[in-house]
Amino acid sequence: MTDLLTAEAFAPHQALAAQLLAHATEGDDGSHDLAHIHRVFRNAMRIQVGEGGDAEVLAAAVLLHDCVAVEKNSPLRSQASRLAAEKASSILADLGWPEDRIARVAHAVLTHSFSANIPPETLEAKILQDADRLDAIGMVGVARCFYIAGRLGSGLYHPGDPGADHRPLDDRRYAIDHFPAKLLKLSDGFKTATGRVLAEERHQRLEQFLTLFRDEI
């Protein structure tokens, strides 16, 4: 992937990307690879144009927000963003970043995660959370959902009750359950005005996909 996606893809922060891309991901999770980092970067820069904030702090947070890999079904999943924030702090300290700016990056990384459930307090943290969640909805979100389901060995849907009308949702066993369990709830929690506009469009795509999927089964 590094041969296909270079620091130049992160312009105007290509110099920063050149320093951080080697640390951006680990493991072999295709839903949290460099392509994901790049999509989140594009989302974040688009939101930043409308909302403001420190673009360099935001870019660093994007590049390092998934620098520690923890599988979705791991008992450590809720700690992933804390571990990533700690690693990001160490990386930036080695590069000579001042402590106050490291702290702003670390806070954004810490609070971006849905499973961590920690409210973002700075503008950059709110933008990163919105940018990352945009990648979880819409058509890319659909693709990532089914990729992760296959990776974890989940089925597509419960054949007897695909809509979970008479059973509890179980998105560890059935991919389609992840839509009502999480994905369809995400657009209500966006923190920036620009992010909310983008999220509404992608949320509608999720609903359309789910309607068409259910029609075919």
JSON list of C-alpha atoms in Angstrom, two decimals, residues 22-154:
[
{"chain": "A", "resi": 22, "resn": "ALA", "atom": "CA", "xyz": [5.33, 4.63, 8.57]},
{"chain": "A", "resi": 23, "resn": "HIS", "atom": "CA", "xyz": [3.57, 4.72, 11.96]},
{"chain": "A", "resi": 24, "resn": "ALA", "atom": "CA", "xyz": [0.00, 5.18, 10.69]},
{"chain": "A", "resi": 25, "resn": "THR", "atom": "CA", "xyz": [-1.17, 1.57, 10.67]},
{"chain": "A", "resi": 26, "resn": "GLU", "atom": "CA", "xyz": [-0.18, -1.87, 11.84]},
{"chain": "A", "resi": 27, "resn": "GLY", "atom": "CA", "xyz": [-1.54, -5.32, 11.20]},
{"chain": "A", "resi": 28, "resn": "ASP", "atom": "CA", "xyz": [-3.47, -6.47, 8.14]},
{"chain": "A", "resi": 29, "resn": "ASP", "atom": "CA", "xyz": [-6.96, -5.06, 8.72]},
{"chain": "A", "resi": 30, "resn": "GLY", "atom": "CA", "xyz": [-8.13, -3.77, 5.35]},
{"chain": "A", "resi": 31, "resn": "SER", "atom": "CA", "xyz": [-10.81, -1.62, 6.98]},
{"chain": "A", "resi": 32, "resn": "HIS", "atom": "CA", "xyz": [-8.15, 0.30, 8.91]},
{"chain": "A", "resi": 33, "resn": "ASP", "atom": "CA", "xyz": [-5.39, 0.46, 6.33]},
{"chain": "A", "resi": 34, "resn": "LEU", "atom": "CA", "xyz": [-3.68, 3.44, 4.68]},
{"chain": "A", "resi": 35, "resn": "ALA", "atom": "CA", "xyz": [-6.60, 3.83, 2.29]},
{"chain": "A", "resi": 36, "resn": "HIS", "atom": "CA", "xyz": [-8.83, 4.37, 5.33]},
{"chain": "A", "resi": 37, "resn": "ILE", "atom": "CA", "xyz": [-6.35, 6.90, 6.73]},
{"chain": "A", "resi": 38, "resn": "HIS", "atom": "CA", "xyz": [-6.42, 8.75, 3.42]},
{"chain": "A", "resi": 39, "resn": "ARG", "atom": "CA", "xyz": [-10.21, 8.81, 3.24]},
{"chain": "A", "resi": 40, "resn": "VAL", "atom": "CA", "xyz": [-10.42, 10.13, 6.80]},
{"chain": "A", "resi": 41, "resn": "PHE", "atom": "CA", "xyz": [-7.80, 12.75, 5.92]},
{"chain": "A", "resi": 42, "resn": "ARG", "atom": "CA", "xyz": [-9.87, 13.94, 2.96]},
{"chain": "A", "resi": 43, "resn": "ASN", "atom": "CA", "xyz": [-13.00, 14.05, 5.12]},
{"chain": "A", "resi": 44, "resn": "ALA", "atom": "CA", "xyz": [-11.16, 15.96, 7.85]},
{"chain": "A", "resi": 45, "resn": "MET", "atom": "CA", "xyz": [-9.67, 18.53, 5.49]},
{"chain": "A", "resi": 46, "resn": "ARG", "atom": "CA", "xyz": [-13.08, 19.09, 3.93]},
{"chain": "A", "resi": 47, "resn": "ILE", "atom": "CA", "xyz": [-14.66, 19.67, 7.33]},
{"chain": "A", "resi": 48, "resn": "GLN", "atom": "CA", "xyz": [-11.76, 21.87, 8.47]},
{"chain": "A", "resi": 49, "resn": "VAL", "atom": "CA", "xyz": [-12.33, 24.24, 5.55]},
{"chain": "A", "resi": 50, "resn": "GLY", "atom": "CA", "xyz": [-15.82, 24.89, 6.87]},
{"chain": "A", "resi": 51, "resn": "GLU", "atom": "CA", "xyz": [-15.10, 24.79, 10.59]},
{"chain": "A", "resi": 52, "resn": "GLY", "atom": "CA", "xyz": [-11.54, 26.07, 11.11]},
{"chain": "A", "resi": 53, "resn": "GLY", "atom": "CA", "xyz": [-9.12, 24.68, 13.67]},
{"chain": "A", "resi": 54, "resn": "ASP", "atom": "CA", "xyz": [-5.43, 23.87, 13.59]},
{"chain": "A", "resi": 55, "resn": "ALA", "atom": "CA", "xyz": [-4.90, 21.98, 10.34]},
{"chain": "A", "resi": 56, "resn": "GLU", "atom": "CA", "xyz": [-1.48, 20.57, 11.32]},
{"chain": "A", "resi": 57, "resn": "VAL", "atom": "CA", "xyz": [-2.74, 19.21, 14.65]},
{"chain": "A", "resi": 58, "resn": "LEU", "atom": "CA", "xyz": [-5.71, 17.72, 12.82]},
{"chain": "A", "resi": 59, "resn": "ALA", "atom": "CA", "xyz": [-3.52, 16.17, 10.10]},
{"chain": "A", "resi": 60, "resn": "ALA", "atom": "CA", "xyz": [-1.23, 14.59, 12.70]},
{"chain": "A", "resi": 61, "resn": "ALA", "atom": "CA", "xyz": [-4.23, 13.21, 14.58]},
{"chain": "A", "resi": 62, "resn": "VAL", "atom": "CA", "xyz": [-5.67, 11.73, 11.41]},
{"chain": "A", "resi": 63, "resn": "LEU", "atom": "CA", "xyz": [-2.38, 10.12, 10.44]},
{"chain": "A", "resi": 64, "resn": "LEU", "atom": "CA", "xyz": [-1.95, 8.52, 13.88]},
{"chain": "A", "resi": 65, "resn": "HIS", "atom": "CA", "xyz": [-5.53, 7.80, 14.99]},
{"chain": "A", "resi": 66, "resn": "ASP", "atom": "CA", "xyz": [-5.25, 4.09, 14.13]},
{"chain": "A", "resi": 67, "resn": "CYS", "atom": "CA", "xyz": [-1.56, 3.60, 14.87]},
{"chain": "A", "resi": 68, "resn": "VAL", "atom": "CA", "xyz": [-2.40, 0.75, 17.28]},
{"chain": "A", "resi": 69, "resn": "ALA", "atom": "CA", "xyz": [-4.41, -2.13, 15.83]},
{"chain": "A", "resi": 70, "resn": "VAL", "atom": "CA", "xyz": [-6.99, -3.90, 18.01]},
{"chain": "A", "resi": 71, "resn": "GLU", "atom": "CA", "xyz": [-9.48, -6.31, 16.43]},
{"chain": "A", "resi": 72, "resn": "LYS", "atom": "CA", "xyz": [-13.18, -5.52, 16.71]},
{"chain": "A", "resi": 73, "resn": "ASN", "atom": "CA", "xyz": [-13.80, -8.66, 18.76]},
{"chain": "A", "resi": 74, "resn": "SER", "atom": "CA", "xyz": [-10.88, -8.12, 21.14]},
{"chain": "A", "resi": 75, "resn": "PRO", "atom": "CA", "xyz": [-11.61, -7.48, 24.85]},
{"chain": "A", "resi": 76, "resn": "LEU", "atom": "CA", "xyz": [-9.15, -4.58, 24.53]},
{"chain": "A", "resi": 77, "resn": "ARG", "atom": "CA", "xyz": [-11.20, -2.88, 21.80]},
{"chain": "A", "resi": 78, "resn": "SER", "atom": "CA", "xyz": [-12.42, -0.06, 24.07]},
{"chain": "A", "resi": 79, "resn": "GLN", "atom": "CA", "xyz": [-8.79, 0.70, 24.92]},
{"chain": "A", "resi": 80, "resn": "ALA", "atom": "CA", "xyz": [-7.59, 1.01, 21.31]},
{"chain": "A", "resi": 81, "resn": "SER", "atom": "CA", "xyz": [-7.81, 4.80, 21.09]},
{"chain": "A", "resi": 82, "resn": "ARG", "atom": "CA", "xyz": [-6.05, 5.23, 24.45]},
{"chain": "A", "resi": 83, "resn": "LEU", "atom": "CA", "xyz": [-3.21, 3.00, 23.30]},
{"chain": "A", "resi": 84, "resn": "ALA", "atom": "CA", "xyz": [-3.05, 4.90, 20.00]},
{"chain": "A", "resi": 85, "resn": "ALA", "atom": "CA", "xyz": [-2.99, 8.26, 21.81]},
{"chain": "A", "resi": 86, "resn": "GLU", "atom": "CA", "xyz": [-0.10, 7.10, 23.97]},
{"chain": "A", "resi": 87, "resn": "LYS", "atom": "CA", "xyz": [1.84, 5.83, 20.96]},
{"chain": "A", "resi": 88, "resn": "ALA", "atom": "CA", "xyz": [1.09, 9.02, 18.99]},
{"chain": "A", "resi": 89, "resn": "SER", "atom": "CA", "xyz": [2.39, 11.12, 21.87]},
{"chain": "A", "resi": 90, "resn": "SER", "atom": "CA", "xyz": [5.64, 9.17, 21.92]},
{"chain": "A", "resi": 91, "resn": "ILE", "atom": "CA", "xyz": [6.10, 9.47, 18.15]},
{"chain": "A", "resi": 92, "resn": "LEU", "atom": "CA", "xyz": [5.51, 13.23, 18.14]},
{"chain": "A", "resi": 93, "resn": "ALA", "atom": "CA", "xyz": [7.77, 13.74, 21.15]},
{"chain": "A", "resi": 94, "resn": "ASP", "atom": "CA", "xyz": [10.57, 11.98, 19.28]},
{"chain": "A", "resi": 95, "resn": "LEU", "atom": "CA", "xyz": [10.00, 14.44, 16.43]},
{"chain": "A", "resi": 96, "resn": "GLY", "atom": "CA", "xyz": [10.38, 17.39, 18.79]},
{"chain": "A", "resi": 97, "resn": "TRP", "atom": "CA", "xyz": [6.77, 18.54, 18.96]},
{"chain": "A", "resi": 98, "resn": "PRO", "atom": "CA", "xyz": [5.96, 20.80, 21.93]},
{"chain": "A", "resi": 99, "resn": "GLU", "atom": "CA", "xyz": [3.97, 19.24, 24.75]},
{"chain": "A", "resi": 100, "resn": "ASP", "atom": "CA", "xyz": [0.87, 21.38, 24.30]},
{"chain": "A", "resi": 101, "resn": "ARG", "atom": "CA", "xyz": [0.50, 20.41, 20.64]},
{"chain": "A", "resi": 102, "resn": "ILE", "atom": "CA", "xyz": [1.17, 16.76, 21.41]},
{"chain": "A", "resi": 103, "resn": "ALA", "atom": "CA", "xyz": [-1.60, 16.92, 24.00]},
{"chain": "A", "resi": 104, "resn": "ARG", "atom": "CA", "xyz": [-4.04, 18.31, 21.42]},
{"chain": "A", "resi": 105, "resn": "VAL", "atom": "CA", "xyz": [-3.22, 15.52, 18.98]},
{"chain": "A", "resi": 106, "resn": "ALA", "atom": "CA", "xyz": [-3.48, 12.90, 21.72]},
{"chain": "A", "resi": 107, "resn": "HIS", "atom": "CA", "xyz": [-6.87, 14.16, 22.85]},
{"chain": "A", "resi": 108, "resn": "ALA", "atom": "CA", "xyz": [-8.21, 13.97, 19.30]},
{"chain": "A", "resi": 109, "resn": "VAL", "atom": "CA", "xyz": [-6.89, 10.42, 18.88]},
{"chain": "A", "resi": 110, "resn": "LEU", "atom": "CA", "xyz": [-8.25, 9.37, 22.28]},
{"chain": "A", "resi": 111, "resn": "THR", "atom": "CA", "xyz": [-11.77, 10.65, 21.66]},
{"chain": "A", "resi": 112, "resn": "HIS", "atom": "CA", "xyz": [-12.31, 9.67, 18.04]},
{"chain": "A", "resi": 113, "resn": "SER", "atom": "CA", "xyz": [-13.36, 6.12, 18.87]},
{"chain": "A", "resi": 114, "resn": "PHE", "atom": "CA", "xyz": [-17.01, 5.07, 19.15]},
{"chain": "A", "resi": 115, "resn": "SER", "atom": "CA", "xyz": [-16.15, 2.25, 21.55]},
{"chain": "A", "resi": 116, "resn": "ALA", "atom": "CA", "xyz": [-14.13, 4.50, 23.85]},
{"chain": "A", "resi": 117, "resn": "ASN", "atom": "CA", "xyz": [-17.18, 6.76, 24.37]},
{"chain": "A", "resi": 118, "resn": "ILE", "atom": "CA", "xyz": [-15.13, 9.81, 25.47]},
{"chain": "A", "resi": 119, "resn": "PRO", "atom": "CA", "xyz": [-16.54, 13.21, 24.40]},
{"chain": "A", "resi": 120, "resn": "PRO", "atom": "CA", "xyz": [-14.23, 15.32, 22.19]},
{"chain": "A", "resi": 121, "resn": "GLU", "atom": "CA", "xyz": [-13.59, 18.74, 23.71]},
{"chain": "A", "resi": 122, "resn": "THR", "atom": "CA", "xyz": [-11.47, 20.53, 21.10]},
{"chain": "A", "resi": 123, "resn": "LEU", "atom": "CA", "xyz": [-12.44, 21.51, 17.57]},
{"chain": "A", "resi": 124, "resn": "GLU", "atom": "CA", "xyz": [-9.76, 19.27, 16.07]},
{"chain": "A", "resi": 125, "resn": "ALA", "atom": "CA", "xyz": [-11.03, 16.32, 18.11]},
{"chain": "A", "resi": 126, "resn": "LYS", "atom": "CA", "xyz": [-14.60, 16.93, 16.96]},
{"chain": "A", "resi": 127, "resn": "ILE", "atom": "CA", "xyz": [-13.48, 17.12, 13.34]},
{"chain": "A", "resi": 128, "resn": "LEU", "atom": "CA", "xyz": [-11.48, 13.89, 13.57]},
{"chain": "A", "resi": 129, "resn": "GLN", "atom": "CA", "xyz": [-14.38, 12.06, 15.16]},
{"chain": "A", "resi": 130, "resn": "ASP", "atom": "CA", "xyz": [-16.73, 13.29, 12.43]},
{"chain": "A", "resi": 131, "resn": "ALA", "atom": "CA", "xyz": [-14.24, 12.47, 9.66]},
{"chain": "A", "resi": 132, "resn": "ASP", "atom": "CA", "xyz": [-13.66, 8.95, 10.97]},
{"chain": "A", "resi": 133, "resn": "ARG", "atom": "CA", "xyz": [-17.38, 8.26, 11.38]},
{"chain": "A", "resi": 134, "resn": "LEU", "atom": "CA", "xyz": [-18.07, 9.47, 7.86]},
{"chain": "A", "resi": 135, "resn": "ASP", "atom": "CA", "xyz": [-15.96, 6.54, 6.69]},
{"chain": "A", "resi": 136, "resn": "ALA", "atom": "CA", "xyz": [-18.22, 4.17, 8.65]},
{"chain": "A", "resi": 137, "resn": "ILE", "atom": "CA", "xyz": [-21.40, 5.21, 6.83]},
{"chain": "A", "resi": 138, "resn": "GLY", "atom": "CA", "xyz": [-22.35, 5.56, 3.19]},
{"chain": "A", "resi": 139, "resn": "MET", "atom": "CA", "xyz": [-21.22, 3.03, 0.60]},
{"chain": "A", "resi": 140, "resn": "VAL", "atom": "CA", "xyz": [-17.70, 2.77, 2.01]},
{"chain": "A", "resi": 141, "resn": "GLY", "atom": "CA", "xyz": [-19.26, 2.04, 5.38]},
{"chain": "A", "resi": 142, "resn": "VAL", "atom": "CA", "xyz": [-21.32, -0.76, 3.83]},
{"chain": "A", "resi": 143, "resn": "ALA", "atom": "CA", "xyz": [-18.19, -2.27, 2.27]},
{"chain": "A", "resi": 144, "resn": "ARG", "atom": "CA", "xyz": [-16.25, -2.01, 5.53]},
{"chain": "A", "resi": 145, "resn": "CYS", "atom": "CA", "xyz": [-19.11, -3.58, 7.48]},
{"chain": "A", "resi": 146, "resn": "PHE", "atom": "CA", "xyz": [-19.17, -6.69, 5.32]},
{"chain": "A", "resi": 147, "resn": "TYR", "atom": "CA", "xyz": [-15.38, -6.86, 5.12]},
{"chain": "A", "resi": 148, "resn": "ILE", "atom": "CA", "xyz": [-15.15, -6.93, 8.92]},
{"chain": "A", "resi": 149, "resn": "ALA", "atom": "CA", "xyz": [-17.98, -9.46, 9.14]},
{"chain": "A", "resi": 150, "resn": "GLY", "atom": "CA", "xyz": [-16.09, -11.78, 6.81]},
{"chain": "A", "resi": 151, "resn": "ARG", "atom": "CA", "xyz": [-12.86, -11.20, 8.70]},
{"chain": "A", "resi": 152, "resn": "LEU", "atom": "CA", "xyz": [-14.55, -12.20, 11.97]},
{"chain": "A", "resi": 153, "resn": "GLY", "atom": "CA", "xyz": [-16.46, -15.12, 10.48]},
{"chain": "A", "resi": 154, "resn": "SER", "atom": "CA", "xyz": [-19.95, -13.60, 10.85]}
]
